[in-house]
């Protein structure tokens, strides 16, 4: 796979770039360039929802409320899941999740996650969890809060590349693990969802920087994770 900004391929923080025509998608007139720039992460969210078999009537949890966690939440709602709970330890990001449509949020640094999930689900547990934080603790929690026969979709990468999990509990509950590596054939679905108003990408971008300020955009995206959920660079061609 060849991908912009994945070594050894450079990114495209520049006014012009050539790209294979068969990999380009025309945006409808009612989809802005800002929304178009965010179709890529949204495609990850839809792929995660599809991998999990998301459908109406389920109760879902998304671990992590960064950009990928939020687009997963929005994709789940677009695919018919009305009850989506978002878990994180950064309160400002959880507030953004509520703004974008989460039905409930849990700050796991101050609340007992398992007890809160039991309250929110009437003790039934969760049908579908999407883990975007790449943490062992959240993956273990996903197993713990799952109801029998549930599905857990792993999106986040752990720093070590290895996890120690309660496999006996996983087996007892007959759970299913699925995983996500980017996406495939999802762009048309994601573009249509935005064009039809089923997904609100405009409010996902918390900060917009001009191309001349690209260094500031990169630095602040690393140092100010509490405030910057998703930064977008405006290219003036």
PDB file of C-alpha atoms in Angstrom:
ATOM      1  CA  UNK A   1       0.000   0.000   0.000  1.00  0.00           C
ATOM      2  CA  UNK A   2       1.198   3.469  -0.937  1.00  0.00           C
ATOM      3  CA  UNK A   3      -0.160   6.285   1.188  1.00  0.00           C
ATOM      4  CA  UNK A   4       0.569  10.011   1.430  1.00  0.00           C
ATOM      5  CA  UNK A   5       2.528  10.878   4.589  1.00  0.00           C
ATOM      6  CA  UNK A   6       3.421   7.241   5.234  1.00  0.00           C
ATOM      7  CA  UNK A   7       7.198   6.730   4.870  1.00  0.00           C
ATOM      8  CA  UNK A   8       8.834   6.819   2.446  1.00  0.00           C
ATOM      9  CA  UNK A   9       6.099   8.969   0.837  1.00  0.00           C
ATOM     10  CA  UNK A  10       5.974  12.640   1.846  1.00  0.00           C
ATOM     11  CA  UNK A  11       2.792  14.416   2.875  1.00  0.00           C
ATOM     12  CA  UNK A  12       1.111  17.072   0.733  1.00  0.00           C
ATOM     13  CA  UNK A  13       1.373  20.310   2.689  1.00  0.00           C
ATOM     14  CA  UNK A  14       1.722  22.251  -0.550  1.00  0.00           C
ATOM     15  CA  UNK A  15      -0.519  24.133  -2.966  1.00  0.00           C
ATOM     16  CA  UNK A  16      -0.505  21.537  -5.753  1.00  0.00           C
ATOM     17  CA  UNK A  17      -0.030  17.789  -6.028  1.00  0.00           C
ATOM     18  CA  UNK A  18      -0.611  15.202  -8.746  1.00  0.00           C
ATOM     19  CA  UNK A  19      -2.772  12.201  -7.892  1.00  0.00           C
ATOM     20  CA  UNK A  20      -4.062   9.190  -9.894  1.00  0.00           C
ATOM     21  CA  UNK A  21      -7.439  10.108 -11.383  1.00  0.00           C
ATOM     22  CA  UNK A  22      -9.006   6.751 -10.492  1.00  0.00           C
ATOM     23  CA  UNK A  23      -8.334   7.492  -6.820  1.00  0.00           C
ATOM     24  CA  UNK A  24      -9.983  10.919  -6.880  1.00  0.00           C
ATOM     25  CA  UNK A  25     -13.601  11.557  -5.852  1.00  0.00           C
ATOM     26  CA  UNK A  26     -15.617  14.618  -6.869  1.00  0.00           C
ATOM     27  CA  UNK A  27     -17.285  16.385  -3.959  1.00  0.00           C
ATOM     28  CA  UNK A  28     -20.965  17.334  -4.336  1.00  0.00           C
ATOM     29  CA  UNK A  29     -21.593  21.069  -4.444  1.00  0.00           C
ATOM     30  CA  UNK A  30     -23.022  21.081  -0.916  1.00  0.00           C
ATOM     31  CA  UNK A  31     -19.870  19.500   0.581  1.00  0.00           C
ATOM     32  CA  UNK A  32     -17.187  22.052   1.470  1.00  0.00           C
ATOM     33  CA  UNK A  33     -13.458  21.655   1.014  1.00  0.00           C
ATOM     34  CA  UNK A  34     -13.089  21.481   4.806  1.00  0.00           C
ATOM     35  CA  UNK A  35     -15.527  18.571   4.920  1.00  0.00           C
ATOM     36  CA  UNK A  36     -13.745  17.010   1.955  1.00  0.00           C
ATOM     37  CA  UNK A  37     -10.467  17.093   3.874  1.00  0.00           C
ATOM     38  CA  UNK A  38     -12.132  15.145   6.696  1.00  0.00           C
ATOM     39  CA  UNK A  39     -13.593  12.409   4.507  1.00  0.00           C
ATOM     40  CA  UNK A  40     -10.373  10.430   5.019  1.00  0.00           C
ATOM     41  CA  UNK A  41     -10.723   9.970   8.801  1.00  0.00           C
ATOM     42  CA  UNK A  42     -14.487   9.504   8.383  1.00  0.00           C
ATOM     43  CA  UNK A  43     -13.750   6.594   6.057  1.00  0.00           C
ATOM     44  CA  UNK A  44     -11.905   4.928   8.951  1.00  0.00           C
ATOM     45  CA  UNK A  45     -14.985   5.412  11.121  1.00  0.00           C
ATOM     46  CA  UNK A  46     -17.330   3.846   8.571  1.00  0.00           C
ATOM     47  CA  UNK A  47     -14.960   0.934   8.009  1.00  0.00           C
ATOM     48  CA  UNK A  48     -14.870   0.307  11.771  1.00  0.00           C
ATOM     49  CA  UNK A  49     -18.670   0.441  11.972  1.00  0.00           C
ATOM     50  CA  UNK A  50     -18.964  -1.947   9.022  1.00  0.00           C
ATOM     51  CA  UNK A  51     -16.417  -4.341  10.473  1.00  0.00           C
ATOM     52  CA  UNK A  52     -18.502  -4.433  13.656  1.00  0.00           C
ATOM     53  CA  UNK A  53     -21.743  -5.081  11.788  1.00  0.00           C
ATOM     54  CA  UNK A  54     -23.336  -1.946  13.232  1.00  0.00           C
ATOM     55  CA  UNK A  55     -27.118  -1.824  13.012  1.00  0.00           C
ATOM     56  CA  UNK A  56     -30.176  -0.301  14.656  1.00  0.00           C
ATOM     57  CA  UNK A  57     -31.115  -1.550  18.104  1.00  0.00           C
ATOM     58  CA  UNK A  58     -27.576  -2.047  19.365  1.00  0.00           C
ATOM     59  CA  UNK A  59     -25.872  -0.321  22.284  1.00  0.00           C
ATOM     60  CA  UNK A  60     -22.332   0.764  21.391  1.00  0.00           C
ATOM     61  CA  UNK A  61     -19.278   2.194  23.134  1.00  0.00           C
ATOM     62  CA  UNK A  62     -16.367   4.050  21.543  1.00  0.00           C
ATOM     63  CA  UNK A  63     -13.153   4.152  23.560  1.00  0.00           C
ATOM     64  CA  UNK A  64     -11.281   7.363  22.788  1.00  0.00           C
ATOM     65  CA  UNK A  65     -12.689  10.734  21.737  1.00  0.00           C
ATOM     66  CA  UNK A  66      -9.918  11.976  19.507  1.00  0.00           C
ATOM     67  CA  UNK A  67     -10.634  12.515  15.822  1.00  0.00           C
ATOM     68  CA  UNK A  68     -10.873   8.798  14.980  1.00  0.00           C
ATOM     69  CA  UNK A  69     -13.019   8.020  17.998  1.00  0.00           C
ATOM     70  CA  UNK A  70     -15.412  10.828  17.105  1.00  0.00           C
ATOM     71  CA  UNK A  71     -15.779   9.800  13.466  1.00  0.00           C
ATOM     72  CA  UNK A  72     -16.417   6.224  14.639  1.00  0.00           C
ATOM     73  CA  UNK A  73     -19.172   7.541  16.892  1.00  0.00           C
ATOM     74  CA  UNK A  74     -20.705   9.545  14.034  1.00  0.00           C
ATOM     75  CA  UNK A  75     -20.481   6.580  11.659  1.00  0.00           C
ATOM     76  CA  UNK A  76     -22.247   4.333  14.183  1.00  0.00           C
ATOM     77  CA  UNK A  77     -25.062   6.854  14.500  1.00  0.00           C
ATOM     78  CA  UNK A  78     -25.276   7.246  10.717  1.00  0.00           C
ATOM     79  CA  UNK A  79     -25.651   3.466  10.420  1.00  0.00           C
ATOM     80  CA  UNK A  80     -28.618   3.398  12.774  1.00  0.00           C
ATOM     81  CA  UNK A  81     -27.264   2.940  16.306  1.00  0.00           C
ATOM     82  CA  UNK A  82     -29.095   5.495  18.402  1.00  0.00           C
ATOM     83  CA  UNK A  83     -27.292   4.784  21.689  1.00  0.00           C
ATOM     84  CA  UNK A  84     -23.534   5.447  21.448  1.00  0.00           C
ATOM     85  CA  UNK A  85     -21.459   6.042  24.600  1.00  0.00           C
ATOM     86  CA  UNK A  86     -17.993   7.627  24.362  1.00  0.00           C
ATOM     87  CA  UNK A  87     -15.228   6.982  26.912  1.00  0.00           C
ATOM     88  CA  UNK A  88     -12.099   9.095  27.462  1.00  0.00           C
ATOM     89  CA  UNK A  89     -10.040  10.757  30.203  1.00  0.00           C
ATOM     90  CA  UNK A  90      -9.975  14.265  28.662  1.00  0.00           C
ATOM     91  CA  UNK A  91     -13.142  16.147  29.616  1.00  0.00           C
ATOM     92  CA  UNK A  92     -12.990  18.713  26.794  1.00  0.00           C
ATOM     93  CA  UNK A  93     -12.938  15.932  24.226  1.00  0.00           C
ATOM     94  CA  UNK A  94     -15.907  14.282  25.889  1.00  0.00           C
ATOM     95  CA  UNK A  95     -17.765  17.592  25.662  1.00  0.00           C
ATOM     96  CA  UNK A  96     -17.017  17.635  21.920  1.00  0.00           C
ATOM     97  CA  UNK A  97     -18.386  14.084  21.686  1.00  0.00           C
ATOM     98  CA  UNK A  98     -21.666  15.231  23.250  1.00  0.00           C
ATOM     99  CA  UNK A  99     -21.773  18.196  20.870  1.00  0.00           C
ATOM    100  CA  UNK A 100     -21.391  15.852  17.891  1.00  0.00           C
ATOM    101  CA  UNK A 101     -24.103  13.435  18.989  1.00  0.00           C
ATOM    102  CA  UNK A 102     -22.905  11.004  21.657  1.00  0.00           C
ATOM    103  CA  UNK A 103     -25.835   9.908  23.819  1.00  0.00           C
ATOM    104  CA  UNK A 104     -23.637   9.712  26.931  1.00  0.00           C
ATOM    105  CA  UNK A 105     -19.980  10.120  27.882  1.00  0.00           C
ATOM    106  CA  UNK A 106     -17.867   8.580  30.627  1.00  0.00           C
ATOM    107  CA  UNK A 107     -14.684  10.099  32.020  1.00  0.00           C
ATOM    108  CA  UNK A 108     -12.963   6.906  33.121  1.00  0.00           C
ATOM    109  CA  UNK A 109     -10.433   8.855  35.194  1.00  0.00           C
ATOM    110  CA  UNK A 110     -13.168   9.995  37.574  1.00  0.00           C
ATOM    111  CA  UNK A 111     -15.979   7.443  37.106  1.00  0.00           C
ATOM    112  CA  UNK A 112     -16.205   3.667  37.521  1.00  0.00           C
ATOM    113  CA  UNK A 113     -16.611   2.578  33.906  1.00  0.00           C
ATOM    114  CA  UNK A 114     -18.220  -0.800  34.545  1.00  0.00           C
ATOM    115  CA  UNK A 115     -20.723   0.573  37.059  1.00  0.00           C
ATOM    116  CA  UNK A 116     -21.656   3.444  34.740  1.00  0.00           C
ATOM    117  CA  UNK A 117     -22.150   1.109  31.769  1.00  0.00           C
ATOM    118  CA  UNK A 118     -24.399  -1.106  33.894  1.00  0.00           C
ATOM    119  CA  UNK A 119     -26.448   1.964  34.785  1.00  0.00           C
ATOM    120  CA  UNK A 120     -26.737   3.132  31.190  1.00  0.00           C
ATOM    121  CA  UNK A 121     -27.639  -0.305  29.788  1.00  0.00           C
ATOM    122  CA  UNK A 122     -29.819  -1.594  32.606  1.00  0.00           C
ATOM    123  CA  UNK A 123     -27.215  -4.283  33.301  1.00  0.00           C
ATOM    124  CA  UNK A 124     -27.451  -5.700  29.764  1.00  0.00           C
ATOM    125  CA  UNK A 125     -23.966  -4.734  28.641  1.00  0.00           C
ATOM    126  CA  UNK A 126     -22.675  -3.537  25.285  1.00  0.00           C
ATOM    127  CA  UNK A 127     -23.335  -5.073  21.852  1.00  0.00           C
ATOM    128  CA  UNK A 128     -20.469  -3.357  20.014  1.00  0.00           C
ATOM    129  CA  UNK A 129     -17.291  -1.655  21.226  1.00  0.00           C
ATOM    130  CA  UNK A 130     -14.836   0.242  19.046  1.00  0.00           C
ATOM    131  CA  UNK A 131     -11.424   0.746  20.652  1.00  0.00           C
ATOM    132  CA  UNK A 132      -9.496   3.696  19.179  1.00  0.00           C
ATOM    133  CA  UNK A 133      -7.176   4.567  22.075  1.00  0.00           C
ATOM    134  CA  UNK A 134      -4.743   1.707  21.469  1.00  0.00           C
ATOM    135  CA  UNK A 135      -4.571   0.941  25.193  1.00  0.00           C
ATOM    136  CA  UNK A 136      -4.495  -2.416  26.949  1.00  0.00           C
ATOM    137  CA  UNK A 137      -6.709  -1.133  29.759  1.00  0.00           C
ATOM    138  CA  UNK A 138      -9.473  -0.019  27.388  1.00  0.00           C
ATOM    139  CA  UNK A 139      -9.371  -3.291  25.459  1.00  0.00           C
ATOM    140  CA  UNK A 140      -9.751  -5.199  28.722  1.00  0.00           C
ATOM    141  CA  UNK A 141     -12.624  -2.918  29.676  1.00  0.00           C
ATOM    142  CA  UNK A 142     -14.289  -3.595  26.327  1.00  0.00           C
ATOM    143  CA  UNK A 143     -14.269  -7.307  27.147  1.00  0.00           C
ATOM    144  CA  UNK A 144     -15.568  -6.679  30.649  1.00  0.00           C
ATOM    145  CA  UNK A 145     -18.565  -4.547  29.596  1.00  0.00           C
ATOM    146  CA  UNK A 146     -19.526  -6.715  26.620  1.00  0.00           C
ATOM    147  CA  UNK A 147     -22.702  -8.735  26.665  1.00  0.00           C
ATOM    148  CA  UNK A 148     -22.564 -12.340  25.434  1.00  0.00           C
ATOM    149  CA  UNK A 149     -21.998 -12.566  21.698  1.00  0.00           C
ATOM    150  CA  UNK A 150     -20.813  -8.961  21.379  1.00  0.00           C
ATOM    151  CA  UNK A 151     -18.219  -7.655  18.913  1.00  0.00           C
ATOM    152  CA  UNK A 152     -15.107  -5.614  19.684  1.00  0.00           C
ATOM    153  CA  UNK A 153     -13.403  -3.706  16.852  1.00  0.00           C
ATOM    154  CA  UNK A 154      -9.755  -2.763  17.371  1.00  0.00           C
ATOM    155  CA  UNK A 155      -8.740   0.445  15.595  1.00  0.00           C
ATOM    156  CA  UNK A 156      -6.033   1.941  17.815  1.00  0.00           C
ATOM    157  CA  UNK A 157      -2.449   0.699  17.764  1.00  0.00           C
ATOM    158  CA  UNK A 158      -0.818  -0.074  21.102  1.00  0.00           C
ATOM    159  CA  UNK A 159       2.643   1.368  21.662  1.00  0.00           C
ATOM    160  CA  UNK A 160       4.103  -2.073  22.442  1.00  0.00           C
ATOM    161  CA  UNK A 161       2.228  -3.886  19.703  1.00  0.00           C
ATOM    162  CA  UNK A 162       1.148  -6.495  22.269  1.00  0.00           C
ATOM    163  CA  UNK A 163      -1.775  -6.788  24.710  1.00  0.00           C
ATOM    164  CA  UNK A 164      -2.395  -9.044  27.700  1.00  0.00           C
ATOM    165  CA  UNK A 165      -6.124  -9.823  27.803  1.00  0.00           C
ATOM    166  CA  UNK A 166      -8.554 -11.933  29.902  1.00  0.00           C
ATOM    167  CA  UNK A 167      -9.009 -14.632  27.266  1.00  0.00           C
ATOM    168  CA  UNK A 168     -11.087 -16.890  29.539  1.00  0.00           C
ATOM    169  CA  UNK A 169     -13.698 -14.153  29.911  1.00  0.00           C
ATOM    170  CA  UNK A 170     -13.522 -13.518  26.159  1.00  0.00           C
ATOM    171  CA  UNK A 171     -14.243 -17.198  25.508  1.00  0.00           C
ATOM    172  CA  UNK A 172     -16.981 -17.422  28.154  1.00  0.00           C
ATOM    173  CA  UNK A 173     -18.833 -14.555  26.486  1.00  0.00           C
ATOM    174  CA  UNK A 174     -18.261 -15.928  22.948  1.00  0.00           C
ATOM    175  CA  UNK A 175     -17.045 -12.525  21.803  1.00  0.00           C
ATOM    176  CA  UNK A 176     -15.773 -11.594  18.342  1.00  0.00           C
ATOM    177  CA  UNK A 177     -12.686  -9.507  17.672  1.00  0.00           C
ATOM    178  CA  UNK A 178     -12.482  -7.556  14.404  1.00  0.00           C
ATOM    179  CA  UNK A 179      -9.761  -5.147  13.330  1.00  0.00           C
ATOM    180  CA  UNK A 180      -9.288  -2.124  11.091  1.00  0.00           C
ATOM    181  CA  UNK A 181      -6.373  -1.150   8.878  1.00  0.00           C
ATOM    182  CA  UNK A 182      -7.462   2.149   7.355  1.00  0.00           C
ATOM    183  CA  UNK A 183     -10.401   1.330   4.982  1.00  0.00           C
ATOM    184  CA  UNK A 184     -11.320   0.092   1.527  1.00  0.00           C
ATOM    185  CA  UNK A 185     -14.010   1.253  -0.938  1.00  0.00           C
ATOM    186  CA  UNK A 186     -15.539   3.549   1.706  1.00  0.00           C
ATOM    187  CA  UNK A 187     -15.113   7.037   0.222  1.00  0.00           C
ATOM    188  CA  UNK A 188     -18.416   7.063  -1.776  1.00  0.00           C
ATOM    189  CA  UNK A 189     -20.360   5.992   1.336  1.00  0.00           C
ATOM    190  CA  UNK A 190     -18.657   8.618   3.509  1.00  0.00           C
ATOM    191  CA  UNK A 191     -19.164  11.425   0.974  1.00  0.00           C
ATOM    192  CA  UNK A 192     -22.837  10.528   0.563  1.00  0.00           C
ATOM    193  CA  UNK A 193     -23.381  10.524   4.345  1.00  0.00           C
ATOM    194  CA  UNK A 194     -21.944  14.043   4.623  1.00  0.00           C
ATOM    195  CA  UNK A 195     -23.834  15.327   1.576  1.00  0.00           C
ATOM    196  CA  UNK A 196     -27.123  13.974   2.954  1.00  0.00           C
ATOM    197  CA  UNK A 197     -26.570  15.559   6.360  1.00  0.00           C
ATOM    198  CA  UNK A 198     -26.233  12.279   8.275  1.00  0.00           C
ATOM    199  CA  UNK A 199     -22.737  13.219   9.468  1.00  0.00           C
ATOM    200  CA  UNK A 200     -21.654  16.651  10.717  1.00  0.00           C
ATOM    201  CA  UNK A 201     -17.982  17.017   9.812  1.00  0.00           C
ATOM    202  CA  UNK A 202     -17.856  20.823   9.950  1.00  0.00           C
ATOM    203  CA  UNK A 203     -17.909  20.892  13.743  1.00  0.00           C
ATOM    204  CA  UNK A 204     -15.266  18.164  14.031  1.00  0.00           C
ATOM    205  CA  UNK A 205     -12.515  20.611  13.050  1.00  0.00           C
ATOM    206  CA  UNK A 206     -11.719  22.629  16.151  1.00  0.00           C
ATOM    207  CA  UNK A 207      -8.848  24.630  14.632  1.00  0.00           C
ATOM    208  CA  UNK A 208      -8.035  25.853  11.108  1.00  0.00           C
ATOM    209  CA  UNK A 209      -4.513  26.996  10.215  1.00  0.00           C
ATOM    210  CA  UNK A 210      -3.219  28.626   7.032  1.00  0.00           C
ATOM    211  CA  UNK A 211      -0.493  26.829   5.105  1.00  0.00           C
ATOM    212  CA  UNK A 212       1.987  29.538   6.079  1.00  0.00           C
ATOM    213  CA  UNK A 213       1.480  28.508   9.717  1.00  0.00           C
ATOM    214  CA  UNK A 214       1.997  24.793   9.161  1.00  0.00           C
ATOM    215  CA  UNK A 215       4.719  24.474  11.801  1.00  0.00           C
ATOM    216  CA  UNK A 216       2.457  26.000  14.443  1.00  0.00           C
ATOM    217  CA  UNK A 217      -0.339  23.644  13.382  1.00  0.00           C
ATOM    218  CA  UNK A 218       1.883  20.599  13.795  1.00  0.00           C
ATOM    219  CA  UNK A 219       3.385  21.728  17.103  1.00  0.00           C
ATOM    220  CA  UNK A 220       0.082  22.652  18.707  1.00  0.00           C
ATOM    221  CA  UNK A 221      -1.582  19.450  17.551  1.00  0.00           C
ATOM    222  CA  UNK A 222       1.030  17.583  19.570  1.00  0.00           C
ATOM    223  CA  UNK A 223       1.239  19.861  22.617  1.00  0.00           C
ATOM    224  CA  UNK A 224      -2.419  20.864  23.026  1.00  0.00           C
ATOM    225  CA  UNK A 225      -4.378  17.622  22.697  1.00  0.00           C
ATOM    226  CA  UNK A 226      -7.004  18.732  25.207  1.00  0.00           C
ATOM    227  CA  UNK A 227      -8.127  21.683  23.070  1.00  0.00           C
ATOM    228  CA  UNK A 228      -7.287  20.569  19.532  1.00  0.00           C
ATOM    229  CA  UNK A 229      -9.420  17.598  18.540  1.00  0.00           C
ATOM    230  CA  UNK A 230      -8.748  17.995  14.825  1.00  0.00           C
ATOM    231  CA  UNK A 231      -6.681  20.693  13.133  1.00  0.00           C
ATOM    232  CA  UNK A 232      -7.184  21.431   9.443  1.00  0.00           C
ATOM    233  CA  UNK A 233      -4.751  23.271   7.181  1.00  0.00           C
ATOM    234  CA  UNK A 234      -6.294  25.666   4.655  1.00  0.00           C
ATOM    235  CA  UNK A 235      -4.547  25.483   1.276  1.00  0.00           C
ATOM    236  CA  UNK A 236      -4.910  28.640  -0.818  1.00  0.00           C
ATOM    237  CA  UNK A 237      -4.115  27.540  -4.350  1.00  0.00           C
TER     238      UNK A 237
END
